[in-house]
Amino acid sequence: MKALEDKILKEGTVLPGHVLKVASFLNHQLDVDFIMEMGREIGRLFRDCGATKILTVETSGIPIAFAAGAAMHLPVVFAKKHKSSNLSGEVYSTVVHSYTHGVDYTVVVNKDFLKADEKILIVDDFLANGKALLGLIDIVKQAGAEVVGCSCAIEKGFQKGGDQLREAGIRVESLAIVESMTSDSLTFRRV
Ligand code: 5GP
C-alpha cells in the first residue's frame, strides 16, 4: 500500500533493536482516517476469504482490526493479555513472547467468542518473528475454528515470521513490507 509506505518514510523512526516506531499514526496517536483506509485495503484483499470474524490482540492490534471489521462488516474479538497463568476454564489461552518488551505473556480469549464453525481472519499492527500471530493461530485451533488468513499493517520482511507462516501454507498479506531499515534508510519489498 503506497500510502502506508509514504507515511512510514515520513513519520516513522527506527529505534535500536530493529524496532520501527510509528507512534504518530498507529501505536500511540491514531490517524483515524488513515487507519480506516488501511482497514478498507484489508477488506479488499480478503474480500472473498469467507471470514466470519476478525481476531487480534490488545492493545495495538485493536485499531487496525476495528477498521478491517468496519470495512468487512465483521465482529472483532481481541485477545486479552493476562498477567497470571491462573486461568478459568472459560478461556482459550496461549503464551506469546513479546518482541518489543522481551517478556512472555499469556493471552486469553473467552470461549463464548470463538466457536468451532467460525472462519477467522487474524489482524495485527506489526509482524516481526511471528510469535503474536502464532499465538493467535494456536487459540483459533484450540477452538476448532479455521484461520482463513492473516493481515498486518507493517511486516518487517528481514525478520522471518511472515515468510515462515507463508511457507506453512497460511495466507499472509501485509500492507507494507519493510525489507531493510537503519536509522537513516528504509526500503520496502516489492511483491
Ligand atoms: P512478532 O510476534 O511477530 O515477533 O512481533 C509482533 C508484535 O510485536 C506486534 O504485535 C507488535 O506489537 C510488536 N512489534 C514487533 N516489531 C515491532 C516494531 O518494529 N515496531 C512496533 N511498534 N511494534 C513491533
Short mmCIF file of C-alpha atoms and ligand atoms in Angstrom, two decimals:
data_model
loop_
_atom_site.label_atom_id
_atom_site.label_comp_id
_atom_site.label_asym_id
_atom_site.label_seq_id
_atom_site.Cartn_x
_atom_site.Cartn_y
_atom_site.Cartn_z
CA MET A 1 0.00 0.00 0.00
CA LYS A 2 1.84 3.01 -1.35
CA ALA A 3 0.19 5.50 1.02
CA LEU A 4 1.38 3.46 4.01
CA GLU A 5 4.92 3.25 2.65
CA ASP A 6 4.94 7.04 2.20
CA LYS A 7 3.64 7.55 5.73
CA ILE A 8 6.28 5.24 7.21
CA LEU A 9 9.01 7.15 5.34
CA LYS A 10 7.62 10.49 6.52
CA GLU A 11 6.69 9.72 10.12
CA GLY A 12 8.48 6.51 11.14
CA THR A 13 11.69 6.34 13.13
CA VAL A 14 13.97 3.38 13.63
CA LEU A 15 14.87 2.53 17.22
CA PRO A 16 17.64 0.22 18.42
CA GLY A 17 16.71 -3.47 18.28
CA HIS A 18 15.11 -3.27 14.82
CA VAL A 19 12.02 -1.55 16.19
CA LEU A 20 10.12 0.75 13.85
CA LYS A 21 8.28 3.47 15.73
CA VAL A 22 5.05 4.70 14.15
CA ALA A 23 3.58 6.27 17.25
CA SER A 24 2.23 9.28 15.34
CA PHE A 25 -0.41 7.28 13.46
CA LEU A 26 -0.69 3.70 14.73
CA ASN A 27 0.87 2.96 18.11
CA HIS A 28 0.14 5.97 20.31
CA GLN A 29 -1.71 8.67 18.41
CA LEU A 30 -4.21 7.23 15.92
CA ASP A 31 -4.68 8.71 12.46
CA VAL A 32 -8.27 7.57 12.29
CA ASP A 33 -8.95 8.34 8.64
CA PHE A 34 -5.75 6.63 7.59
CA ILE A 35 -6.39 3.57 9.75
CA MET A 36 -9.87 3.28 8.23
CA GLU A 37 -8.21 3.40 4.79
CA MET A 38 -5.91 0.55 5.83
CA GLY A 39 -8.96 -1.36 7.03
CA ARG A 40 -10.58 -0.93 3.61
CA GLU A 41 -7.44 -2.27 1.96
CA ILE A 42 -7.54 -5.36 4.18
CA GLY A 43 -11.22 -5.70 3.25
CA ARG A 44 -10.31 -5.52 -0.44
CA LEU A 45 -7.52 -8.11 -0.12
CA PHE A 46 -9.66 -10.55 1.86
CA ARG A 47 -12.96 -9.79 0.11
CA ASP A 48 -13.58 -13.42 -0.85
CA CYS A 49 -11.99 -15.22 2.10
CA GLY A 50 -15.27 -16.14 3.77
CA ALA A 51 -14.22 -14.82 7.20
CA THR A 52 -16.95 -14.66 9.82
CA LYS A 53 -14.87 -12.87 12.45
CA ILE A 54 -11.64 -10.94 12.95
CA LEU A 55 -9.24 -11.77 15.78
CA THR A 56 -6.47 -9.53 17.09
CA VAL A 57 -4.54 -8.97 20.32
CA GLU A 58 -4.66 -5.94 22.57
CA THR A 59 -3.56 -3.14 22.52
CA SER A 60 -2.04 -2.03 19.24
CA GLY A 61 -3.85 -4.55 17.09
CA ILE A 62 -7.26 -3.19 18.02
CA PRO A 63 -7.47 -0.05 15.83
CA ILE A 64 -6.47 -1.78 12.60
CA ALA A 65 -8.64 -4.80 13.37
CA PHE A 66 -11.56 -2.47 14.13
CA ALA A 67 -11.03 -0.71 10.79
CA ALA A 68 -10.94 -4.03 8.93
CA GLY A 69 -14.07 -5.12 10.80
CA ALA A 70 -15.84 -1.92 9.78
CA ALA A 71 -14.86 -2.42 6.13
CA MET A 72 -15.87 -6.09 6.10
CA HIS A 73 -18.88 -5.77 8.41
CA LEU A 74 -17.46 -8.42 10.71
CA PRO A 75 -17.24 -8.60 14.50
CA VAL A 76 -13.80 -8.15 16.04
CA VAL A 77 -12.52 -10.09 19.03
CA PHE A 78 -9.33 -9.02 20.77
CA ALA A 79 -7.31 -11.47 22.81
CA LYS A 80 -6.54 -10.04 26.24
CA LYS A 81 -3.14 -10.04 27.81
CA HIS A 82 -3.25 -11.76 31.17
CA LYS A 83 -0.68 -11.31 33.93
CA SER A 84 -1.13 -14.61 35.72
CA SER A 85 -1.35 -18.10 34.31
CA ASN A 86 -4.09 -18.85 36.85
CA LEU A 87 -6.99 -19.07 34.39
CA SER A 88 -10.54 -20.30 34.44
CA GLY A 89 -11.83 -22.99 32.11
CA GLU A 90 -13.87 -20.36 30.31
CA VAL A 91 -10.98 -19.20 28.16
CA TYR A 92 -8.61 -20.39 25.46
CA SER A 93 -5.08 -19.31 26.32
CA THR A 94 -1.58 -19.37 24.95
CA VAL A 95 1.81 -17.91 25.81
CA VAL A 96 3.34 -15.32 23.47
CA HIS A 97 6.82 -13.85 23.55
CA SER A 98 6.69 -10.07 23.16
CA TYR A 99 9.11 -8.76 20.57
CA THR A 100 9.13 -5.21 21.87
CA HIS A 101 9.14 -5.95 25.61
CA GLY A 102 11.23 -9.13 25.58
CA VAL A 103 8.94 -11.00 28.00
CA ASP A 104 6.43 -13.83 27.77
CA TYR A 105 2.78 -13.08 28.42
CA THR A 106 -0.40 -15.12 28.42
CA VAL A 107 -3.19 -14.13 26.05
CA VAL A 108 -6.74 -15.30 26.51
CA VAL A 109 -10.00 -15.35 24.57
CA ASN A 110 -13.29 -16.21 26.20
CA LYS A 111 -14.74 -19.41 24.73
CA ASP A 112 -18.05 -17.60 24.10
CA PHE A 113 -16.43 -15.52 21.36
CA LEU A 114 -14.71 -18.22 19.30
CA LYS A 115 -16.69 -21.20 18.07
CA ALA A 116 -15.72 -24.26 16.05
CA ASP A 117 -17.77 -23.29 12.99
CA GLU A 118 -16.07 -19.90 12.54
CA LYS A 119 -13.64 -18.72 9.87
CA ILE A 120 -11.14 -16.32 11.35
CA LEU A 121 -9.12 -13.53 9.77
CA ILE A 122 -6.26 -12.56 12.10
CA VAL A 123 -5.18 -8.91 12.02
CA ASP A 124 -2.33 -7.15 13.84
CA ASP A 125 -0.28 -3.98 13.60
CA PHE A 126 3.23 -5.46 13.15
CA LEU A 127 4.67 -8.77 12.01
CA ALA A 128 8.25 -9.50 13.06
CA ASN A 129 9.15 -13.03 14.18
CA GLY A 130 5.55 -14.14 14.02
CA LYS A 131 5.08 -15.04 17.69
CA ALA A 132 1.95 -12.93 18.13
CA LEU A 133 0.30 -14.43 15.03
CA LEU A 134 1.35 -17.97 16.00
CA GLY A 135 -0.24 -17.44 19.42
CA LEU A 136 -3.49 -16.28 17.85
CA ILE A 137 -3.42 -19.18 15.38
CA ASP A 138 -2.99 -21.54 18.35
CA ILE A 139 -6.05 -20.04 20.04
CA VAL A 140 -8.14 -20.45 16.87
CA LYS A 141 -7.03 -24.10 16.63
CA GLN A 142 -7.97 -24.71 20.28
CA ALA A 143 -11.47 -23.53 19.40
CA GLY A 144 -11.58 -25.90 16.43
CA ALA A 145 -12.14 -22.92 14.13
CA GLU A 146 -10.36 -22.19 10.84
CA VAL A 147 -7.78 -19.49 10.06
CA VAL A 148 -8.56 -18.07 6.61
CA GLY A 149 -5.63 -15.65 6.61
CA CYS A 150 -3.53 -13.11 8.46
CA SER A 151 -3.09 -9.43 7.69
CA CYS A 152 -0.71 -6.98 9.29
CA ALA A 153 -0.23 -3.32 8.64
CA ILE A 154 3.57 -3.46 8.69
CA GLU A 155 5.71 -6.56 8.22
CA LYS A 156 9.45 -6.46 8.80
CA GLY A 157 10.49 -8.75 5.98
CA PHE A 158 14.06 -9.05 7.25
CA GLN A 159 12.63 -10.93 10.23
CA LYS A 160 11.28 -14.28 9.26
CA GLY A 161 7.82 -14.61 10.82
CA GLY A 162 5.84 -13.70 7.70
CA ASP A 163 7.75 -15.92 5.31
CA GLN A 164 7.64 -18.86 7.73
CA LEU A 165 3.86 -18.57 8.01
CA ARG A 166 3.55 -18.38 4.19
CA GLU A 167 5.76 -21.46 3.86
CA ALA A 168 3.42 -23.22 6.30
CA GLY A 169 0.58 -22.54 3.85
CA ILE A 170 -1.08 -19.65 5.64
CA ARG A 171 -2.20 -16.69 3.56
CA VAL A 172 -0.38 -13.63 4.93
CA GLU A 173 -0.97 -10.19 3.40
CA SER A 174 0.87 -7.21 4.84
CA LEU A 175 0.06 -3.69 3.72
CA ALA A 176 3.74 -2.71 3.69
CA ILE A 177 6.79 -4.96 3.96
CA VAL A 178 9.98 -3.30 5.20
CA GLU A 179 12.92 -5.03 3.54
CA SER A 180 15.69 -3.21 5.38
CA MET A 181 15.97 -0.40 7.86
CA THR A 182 18.67 1.58 9.61
CA SER A 183 18.48 4.91 11.42
CA ASP A 184 18.93 6.75 8.12
CA SER A 185 17.46 4.50 5.42
CA LEU A 186 14.45 2.27 4.93
CA THR A 187 13.49 0.14 1.92
CA PHE A 188 10.38 -1.85 1.07
CA ARG A 189 9.93 -5.26 -0.51
CA ARG A 190 8.36 -5.21 -3.96
CA VAL A 191 5.90 -8.09 -4.34
P1 5GP B 1 6.24 -10.84 16.43
O1 5GP B 1 5.38 -11.55 17.42
O2 5GP B 1 5.80 -11.04 15.01
O3 5GP B 1 7.70 -11.08 16.64
O4 5GP B 1 6.07 -9.28 16.74
C1 5GP B 1 4.82 -8.67 16.50
C2 5GP B 1 4.34 -7.93 17.70
O5 5GP B 1 5.39 -7.19 18.33
C3 5GP B 1 3.29 -6.92 17.26
O6 5GP B 1 2.09 -7.25 17.90
C4 5GP B 1 3.82 -5.56 17.71
O7 5GP B 1 3.03 -5.10 18.78
C5 5GP B 1 5.21 -5.80 18.20
N1 5GP B 1 6.27 -5.32 17.27
C6 5GP B 1 7.19 -6.10 16.64
N2 5GP B 1 8.05 -5.36 15.95
C7 5GP B 1 7.66 -4.08 16.11
C8 5GP B 1 8.18 -2.83 15.62
O8 5GP B 1 9.18 -2.75 14.89
N3 5GP B 1 7.50 -1.70 15.99
C9 5GP B 1 6.41 -1.75 16.80
N4 5GP B 1 5.82 -0.58 17.09
N5 5GP B 1 5.90 -2.91 17.29
C10 5GP B 1 6.53 -4.05 16.95
#
